[in-house]
Coordinates of C-alpha atoms and ligand atoms in Angstrom, one line a residue:
X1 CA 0.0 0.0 0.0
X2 CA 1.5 3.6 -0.9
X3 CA 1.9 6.7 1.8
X4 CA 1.0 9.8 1.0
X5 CA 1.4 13.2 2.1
X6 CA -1.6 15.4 2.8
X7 CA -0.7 19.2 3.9
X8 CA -3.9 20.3 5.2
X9 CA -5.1 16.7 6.1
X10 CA -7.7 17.7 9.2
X11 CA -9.1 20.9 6.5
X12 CA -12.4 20.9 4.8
X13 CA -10.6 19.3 1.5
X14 CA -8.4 17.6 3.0
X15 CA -9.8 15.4 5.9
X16 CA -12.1 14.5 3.1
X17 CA -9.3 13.0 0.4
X18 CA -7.4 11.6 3.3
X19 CA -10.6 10.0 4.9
X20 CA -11.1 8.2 1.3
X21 CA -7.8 7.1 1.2
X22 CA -7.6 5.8 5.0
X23 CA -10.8 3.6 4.1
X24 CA -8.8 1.6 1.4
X25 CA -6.5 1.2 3.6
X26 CA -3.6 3.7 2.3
X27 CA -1.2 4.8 5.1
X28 CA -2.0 8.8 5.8
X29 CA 0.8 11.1 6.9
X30 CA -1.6 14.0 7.5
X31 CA 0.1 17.6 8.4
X32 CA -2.2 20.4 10.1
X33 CA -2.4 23.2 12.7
X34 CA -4.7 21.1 14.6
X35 CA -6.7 17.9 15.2
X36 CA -10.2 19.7 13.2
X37 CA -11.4 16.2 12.2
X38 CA -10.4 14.2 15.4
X39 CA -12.6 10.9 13.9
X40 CA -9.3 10.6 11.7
X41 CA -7.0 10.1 14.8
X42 CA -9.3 6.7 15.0
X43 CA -7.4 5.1 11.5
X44 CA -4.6 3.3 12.7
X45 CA -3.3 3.9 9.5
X46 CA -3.1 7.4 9.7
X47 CA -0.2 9.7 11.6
X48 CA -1.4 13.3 12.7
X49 CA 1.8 15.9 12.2
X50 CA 1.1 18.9 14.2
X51 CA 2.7 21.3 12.7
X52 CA 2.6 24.2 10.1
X53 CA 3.2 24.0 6.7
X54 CA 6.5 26.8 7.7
X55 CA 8.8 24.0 9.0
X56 CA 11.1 23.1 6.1
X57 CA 12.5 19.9 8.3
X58 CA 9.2 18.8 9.3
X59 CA 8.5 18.7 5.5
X60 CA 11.0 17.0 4.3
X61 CA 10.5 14.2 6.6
X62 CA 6.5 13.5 5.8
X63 CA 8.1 14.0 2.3
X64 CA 10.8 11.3 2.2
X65 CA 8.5 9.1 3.6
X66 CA 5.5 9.2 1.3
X67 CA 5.1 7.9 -2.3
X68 CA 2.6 11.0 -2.9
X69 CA 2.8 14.5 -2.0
X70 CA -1.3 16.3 -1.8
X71 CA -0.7 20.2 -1.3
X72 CA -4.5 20.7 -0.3
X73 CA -3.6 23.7 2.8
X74 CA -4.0 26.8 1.9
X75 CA -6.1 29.9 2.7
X76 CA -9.2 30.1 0.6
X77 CA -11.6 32.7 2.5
X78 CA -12.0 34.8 -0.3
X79 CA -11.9 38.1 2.8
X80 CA -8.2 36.7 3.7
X81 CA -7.2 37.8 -0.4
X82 CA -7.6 41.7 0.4
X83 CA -7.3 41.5 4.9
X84 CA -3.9 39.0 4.9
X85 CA -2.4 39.0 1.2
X86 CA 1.3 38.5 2.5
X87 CA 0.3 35.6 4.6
X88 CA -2.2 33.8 1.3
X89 CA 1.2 34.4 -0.9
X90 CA 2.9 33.1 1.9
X91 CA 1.4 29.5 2.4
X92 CA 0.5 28.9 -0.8
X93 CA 3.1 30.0 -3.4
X94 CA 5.9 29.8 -1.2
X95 CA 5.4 26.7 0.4
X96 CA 4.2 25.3 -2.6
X97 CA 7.1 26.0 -4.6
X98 CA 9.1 24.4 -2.0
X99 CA 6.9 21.6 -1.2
X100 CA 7.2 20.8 -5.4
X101 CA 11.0 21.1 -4.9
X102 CA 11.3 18.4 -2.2
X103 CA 9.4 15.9 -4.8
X104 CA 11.6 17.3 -7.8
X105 CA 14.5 16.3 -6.1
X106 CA 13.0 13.2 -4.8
X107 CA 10.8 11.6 -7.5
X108 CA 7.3 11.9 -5.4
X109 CA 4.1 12.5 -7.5
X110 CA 3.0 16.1 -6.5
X111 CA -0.5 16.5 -6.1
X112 CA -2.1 20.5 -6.5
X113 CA -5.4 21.9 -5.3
X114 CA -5.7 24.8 -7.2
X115 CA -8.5 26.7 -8.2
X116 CA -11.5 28.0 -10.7
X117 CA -10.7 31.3 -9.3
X118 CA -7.8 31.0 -11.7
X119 CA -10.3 31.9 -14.7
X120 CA -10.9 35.5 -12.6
X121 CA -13.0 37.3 -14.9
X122 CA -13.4 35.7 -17.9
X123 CA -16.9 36.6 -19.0
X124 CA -16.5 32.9 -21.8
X125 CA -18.8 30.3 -19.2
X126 CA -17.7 27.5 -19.4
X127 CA -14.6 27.3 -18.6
X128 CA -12.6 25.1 -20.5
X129 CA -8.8 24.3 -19.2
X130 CA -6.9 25.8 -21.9
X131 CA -8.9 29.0 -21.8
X132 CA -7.5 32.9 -20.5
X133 CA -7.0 33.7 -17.3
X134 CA -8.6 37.4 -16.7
X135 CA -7.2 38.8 -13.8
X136 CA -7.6 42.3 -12.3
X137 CA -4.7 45.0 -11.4
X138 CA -2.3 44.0 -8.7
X139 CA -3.2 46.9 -6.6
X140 CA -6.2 46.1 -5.0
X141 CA -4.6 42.0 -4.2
X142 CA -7.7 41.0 -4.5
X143 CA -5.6 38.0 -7.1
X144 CA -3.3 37.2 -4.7
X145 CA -4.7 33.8 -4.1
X146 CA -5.1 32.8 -7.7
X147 CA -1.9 34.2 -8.8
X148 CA 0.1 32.1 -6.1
X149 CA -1.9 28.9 -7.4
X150 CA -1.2 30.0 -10.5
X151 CA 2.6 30.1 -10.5
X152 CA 2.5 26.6 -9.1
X153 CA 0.8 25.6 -12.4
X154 CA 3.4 27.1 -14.2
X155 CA 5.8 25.9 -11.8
X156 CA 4.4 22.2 -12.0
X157 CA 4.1 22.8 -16.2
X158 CA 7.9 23.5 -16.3
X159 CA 8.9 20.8 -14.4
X160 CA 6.6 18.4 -16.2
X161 CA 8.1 19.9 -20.1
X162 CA 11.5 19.2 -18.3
X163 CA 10.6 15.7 -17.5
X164 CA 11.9 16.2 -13.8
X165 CA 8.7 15.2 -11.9
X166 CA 5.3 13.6 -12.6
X167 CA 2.3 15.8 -11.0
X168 CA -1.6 16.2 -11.0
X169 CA -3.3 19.8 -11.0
X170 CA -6.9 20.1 -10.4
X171 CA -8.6 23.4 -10.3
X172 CA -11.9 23.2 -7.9
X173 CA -14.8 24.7 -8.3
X174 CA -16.6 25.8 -4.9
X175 CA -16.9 22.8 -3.1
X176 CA -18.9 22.4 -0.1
X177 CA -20.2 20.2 2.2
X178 CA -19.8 18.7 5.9
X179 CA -16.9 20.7 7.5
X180 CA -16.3 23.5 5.1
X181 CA -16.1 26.8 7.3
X182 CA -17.1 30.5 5.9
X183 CA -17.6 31.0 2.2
X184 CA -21.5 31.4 1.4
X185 CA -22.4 28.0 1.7
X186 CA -21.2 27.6 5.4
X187 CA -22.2 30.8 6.2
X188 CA -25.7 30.3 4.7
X189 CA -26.3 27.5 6.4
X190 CA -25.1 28.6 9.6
X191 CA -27.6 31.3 9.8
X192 CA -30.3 29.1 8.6
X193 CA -29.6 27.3 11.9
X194 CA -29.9 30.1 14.0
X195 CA -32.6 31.8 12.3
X196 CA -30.7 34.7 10.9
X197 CA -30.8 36.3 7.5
X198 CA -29.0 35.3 4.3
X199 CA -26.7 37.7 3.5
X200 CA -26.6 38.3 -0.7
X201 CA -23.9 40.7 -2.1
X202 CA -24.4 42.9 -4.6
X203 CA -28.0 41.7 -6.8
X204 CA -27.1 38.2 -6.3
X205 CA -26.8 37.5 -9.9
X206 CA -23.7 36.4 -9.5
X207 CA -23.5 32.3 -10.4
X208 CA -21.3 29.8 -8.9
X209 CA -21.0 25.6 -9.7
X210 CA -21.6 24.3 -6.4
X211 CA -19.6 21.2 -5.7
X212 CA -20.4 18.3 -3.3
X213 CA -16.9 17.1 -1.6
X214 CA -17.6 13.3 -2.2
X215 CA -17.7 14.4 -6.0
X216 CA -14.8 16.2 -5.5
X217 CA -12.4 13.7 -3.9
X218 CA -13.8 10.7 -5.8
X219 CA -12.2 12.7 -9.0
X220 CA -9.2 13.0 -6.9
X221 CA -8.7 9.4 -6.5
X222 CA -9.4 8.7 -10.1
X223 CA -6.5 11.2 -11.4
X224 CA -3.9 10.1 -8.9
X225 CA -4.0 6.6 -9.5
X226 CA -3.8 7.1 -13.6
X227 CA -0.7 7.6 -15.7
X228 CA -2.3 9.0 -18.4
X229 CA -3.8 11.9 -16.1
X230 CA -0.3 13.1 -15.0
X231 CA 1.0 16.5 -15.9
X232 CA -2.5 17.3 -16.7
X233 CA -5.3 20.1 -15.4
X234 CA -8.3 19.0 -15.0
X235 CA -11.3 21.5 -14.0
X236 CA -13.4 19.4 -11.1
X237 CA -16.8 21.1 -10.5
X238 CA -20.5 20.3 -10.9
X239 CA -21.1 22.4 -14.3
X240 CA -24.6 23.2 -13.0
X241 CA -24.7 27.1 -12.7
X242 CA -26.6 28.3 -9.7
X243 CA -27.0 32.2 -8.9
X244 CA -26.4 33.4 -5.6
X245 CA -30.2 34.5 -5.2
X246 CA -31.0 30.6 -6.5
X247 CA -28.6 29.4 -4.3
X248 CA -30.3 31.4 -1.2
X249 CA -33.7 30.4 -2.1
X250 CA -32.3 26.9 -1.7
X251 CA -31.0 27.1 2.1
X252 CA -34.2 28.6 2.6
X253 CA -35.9 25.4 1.5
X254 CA -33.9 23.0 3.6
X255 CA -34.3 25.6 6.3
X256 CA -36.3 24.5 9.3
X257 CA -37.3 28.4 10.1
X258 CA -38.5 30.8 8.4
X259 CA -35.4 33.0 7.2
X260 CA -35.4 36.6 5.3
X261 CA -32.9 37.9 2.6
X262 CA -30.6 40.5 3.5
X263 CA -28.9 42.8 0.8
X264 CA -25.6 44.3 1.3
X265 CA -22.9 45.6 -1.7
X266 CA -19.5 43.7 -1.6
X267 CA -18.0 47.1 -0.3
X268 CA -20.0 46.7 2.9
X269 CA -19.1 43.2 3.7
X270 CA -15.4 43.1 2.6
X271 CA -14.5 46.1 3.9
X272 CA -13.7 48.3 0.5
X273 CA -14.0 47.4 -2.5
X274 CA -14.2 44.0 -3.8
X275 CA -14.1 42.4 -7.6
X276 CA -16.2 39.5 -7.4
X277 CA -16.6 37.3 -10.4
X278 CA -19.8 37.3 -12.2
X279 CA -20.1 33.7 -13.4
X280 CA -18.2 30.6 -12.6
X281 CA -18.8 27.8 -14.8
X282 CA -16.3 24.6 -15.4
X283 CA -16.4 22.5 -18.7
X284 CA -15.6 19.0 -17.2
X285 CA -15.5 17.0 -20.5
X286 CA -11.6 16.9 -20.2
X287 CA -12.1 15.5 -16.3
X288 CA -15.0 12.6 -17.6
X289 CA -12.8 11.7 -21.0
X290 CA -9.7 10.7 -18.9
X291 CA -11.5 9.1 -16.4
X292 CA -15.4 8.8 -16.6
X293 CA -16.4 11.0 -14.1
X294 CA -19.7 12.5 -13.8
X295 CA -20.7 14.7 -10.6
X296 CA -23.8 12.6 -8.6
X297 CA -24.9 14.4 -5.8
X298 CA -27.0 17.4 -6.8
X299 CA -27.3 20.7 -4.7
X300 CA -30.4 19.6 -2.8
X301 CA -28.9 16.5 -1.8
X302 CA -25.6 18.4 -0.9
X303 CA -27.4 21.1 0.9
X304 CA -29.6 18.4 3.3
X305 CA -26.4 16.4 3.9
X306 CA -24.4 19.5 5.5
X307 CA -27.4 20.8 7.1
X308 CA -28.0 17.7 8.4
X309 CA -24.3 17.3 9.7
X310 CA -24.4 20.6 10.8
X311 CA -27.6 20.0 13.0
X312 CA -25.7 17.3 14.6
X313 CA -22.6 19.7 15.3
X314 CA -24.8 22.2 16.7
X315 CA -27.2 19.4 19.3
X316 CA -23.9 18.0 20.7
X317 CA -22.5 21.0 22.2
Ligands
UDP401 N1 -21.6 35.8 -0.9 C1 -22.8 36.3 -0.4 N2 -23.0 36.2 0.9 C2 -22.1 35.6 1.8 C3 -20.9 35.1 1.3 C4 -20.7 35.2 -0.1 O1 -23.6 36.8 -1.2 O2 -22.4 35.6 3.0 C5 -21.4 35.8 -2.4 C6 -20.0 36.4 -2.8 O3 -20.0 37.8 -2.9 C7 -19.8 35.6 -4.1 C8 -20.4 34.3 -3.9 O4 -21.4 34.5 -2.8 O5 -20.4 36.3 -5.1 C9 -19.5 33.2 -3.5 O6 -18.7 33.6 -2.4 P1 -17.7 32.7 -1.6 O7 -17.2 33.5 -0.5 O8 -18.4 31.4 -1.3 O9 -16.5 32.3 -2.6 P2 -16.0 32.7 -4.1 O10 -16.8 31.8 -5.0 O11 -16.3 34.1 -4.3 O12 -14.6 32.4 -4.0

């Protein structure tokens, strides 16, 4: 059975993947700040580093001893691009780079989360791999996040044109489900639990592909077991496009009380001024052509399942 790496194991992404991989049996070496998804500490095949993702020695180690290397931390709060840009650049380009050095050097498959917000604002939905990426001015570092992720795909693409190391990009597309803190699904939900409004930004015509995580890291573990997926990027999203007022209207449905909509413009919830994208859609023909893939849980499905696990969250404390 091979070991792999997982930065970010006890995460929202990343407690997922490694959860999938414990269950066939997979040895997990699983780095985080902290034990967020103690039920992993039950695996006997998985070892909990406590640690950041800053010590290089640390690393190294979970490096040399894994066959796979899955960079899934990062910081992905959307807020944290404008309030901490230093610290997004930080963990995810920096550590990347040197995380993709380690398995250069060493021959370990490198795994990267990176992500649809990679497409900024291209107004051409879908979103096909090869197409432009539209980014704003660097002033306002409102890109920080996806230009870091972004240099690790060029990073990755150079390394894979050089032949020096085998590695698997995936760019996600909003995924949500039990676990997954802020971002408008969590937050939706959380306020649905305590009666509060929904916050919408802007009109709420703004559209996103909401992703289940069981989708998500079932395509994972199709890609990393395939040759002919290597030094490849695959979009992985449910190509259903949702608007944020849709998307509201939703949580409201699963909702067990009654809960208002509450407007606000993006300057008055980030804090100045704020570029969202207007429409996120991923083509996933490449993802199903390599490997079959089809997304099966739909957003209703999704939505009940984290509410329900949410509920649970909320009665045992
Ligand atoms: N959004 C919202 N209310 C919230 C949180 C987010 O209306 O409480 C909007 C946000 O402006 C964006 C979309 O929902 O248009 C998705 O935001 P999220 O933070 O989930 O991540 P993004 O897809 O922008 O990276």
């Amino acid at each position: 059975m091979k070991t792999y790496f997982v930065t970010g194991a006890m995460g929202f992404v990343g407690s997922h993947f490694s959860e999938l991989l414990l269950k066939k049996g997979a040895k997990v070496i699983g780095l985080d700040l902290g034990p967020h998804a103690p039920h992993l500490l039950d695996y006997d095949n998985f070892t909990f580093v406590q640690d950041t993702v800053k010590n290089d020695d640390i690393l190294k180690r979970c490096v040399d001893m894994a066959d796979y290397v899955c960079h899934i931390a990062g910081i992905a709060e959307p807020d944290q691009y404008v309030k901490t840009p230093r610290k997004v650049i930080d963990i995810t380009a920096f550590v990347g780079i040197k995380l993709i050095e380690m398995c250069r050097l060493t021959g370990k498959l490198f795994f990267l989360t990176s992500t649809s917000e990679i497409y900024g604002n291209n107004p051409n939905v879908p979103f096909k791999e090869t197409d432009n990426r539209v980014l704003g001015p660097t002033s306002t570092n409102r890109w920080c996040y996806s230009s870091s992720k972004a240099i690790l795909e060029h990073y990755l693409m150079a390394c894979a044109h050089a032949k020096e190391l085998d590695s698997v990009i995936v760019r996600l597309f909003n995924v949500y489900g039990p676990r997954l803190r802020g971002r408008v699904v969590a937050n939706y939900l959380e306020n649905a639990l305590q009666g509060k409004n929904l916050i919408v930004h802007g009109d709420g015509s703004q559209t996103r592909s909401f992703t289940y995580i069981d989708d998500v890291v079932d395509a994972f573990d199709r890609l990393i077991h395939d040759e002919k997926c290597f030094n490849e990027i695959f979009n992985v999203g449910n190509p259903v496009e949702t608007s944020i007022l849709e998307f509201a209207k939703a949580v409201q449905k699963v909702s067990d009380k009654p809960i208002d909509l509450e407007y606000m413009t993006h300057a008055e919830y980030y804090g100045k001024s704020y570029e969202d994208i207007d429409r996120r859609v991923p083509d996933v023909s490449k993802l199903e052509k390599f490997t079959g893939w089809v997304p099966t849980t739909t957003l209703e499905d999704g939505l009940e399942k984290t509410f329900a696990y949410m509920k649970a969250k909320a009665a045992e404390k």
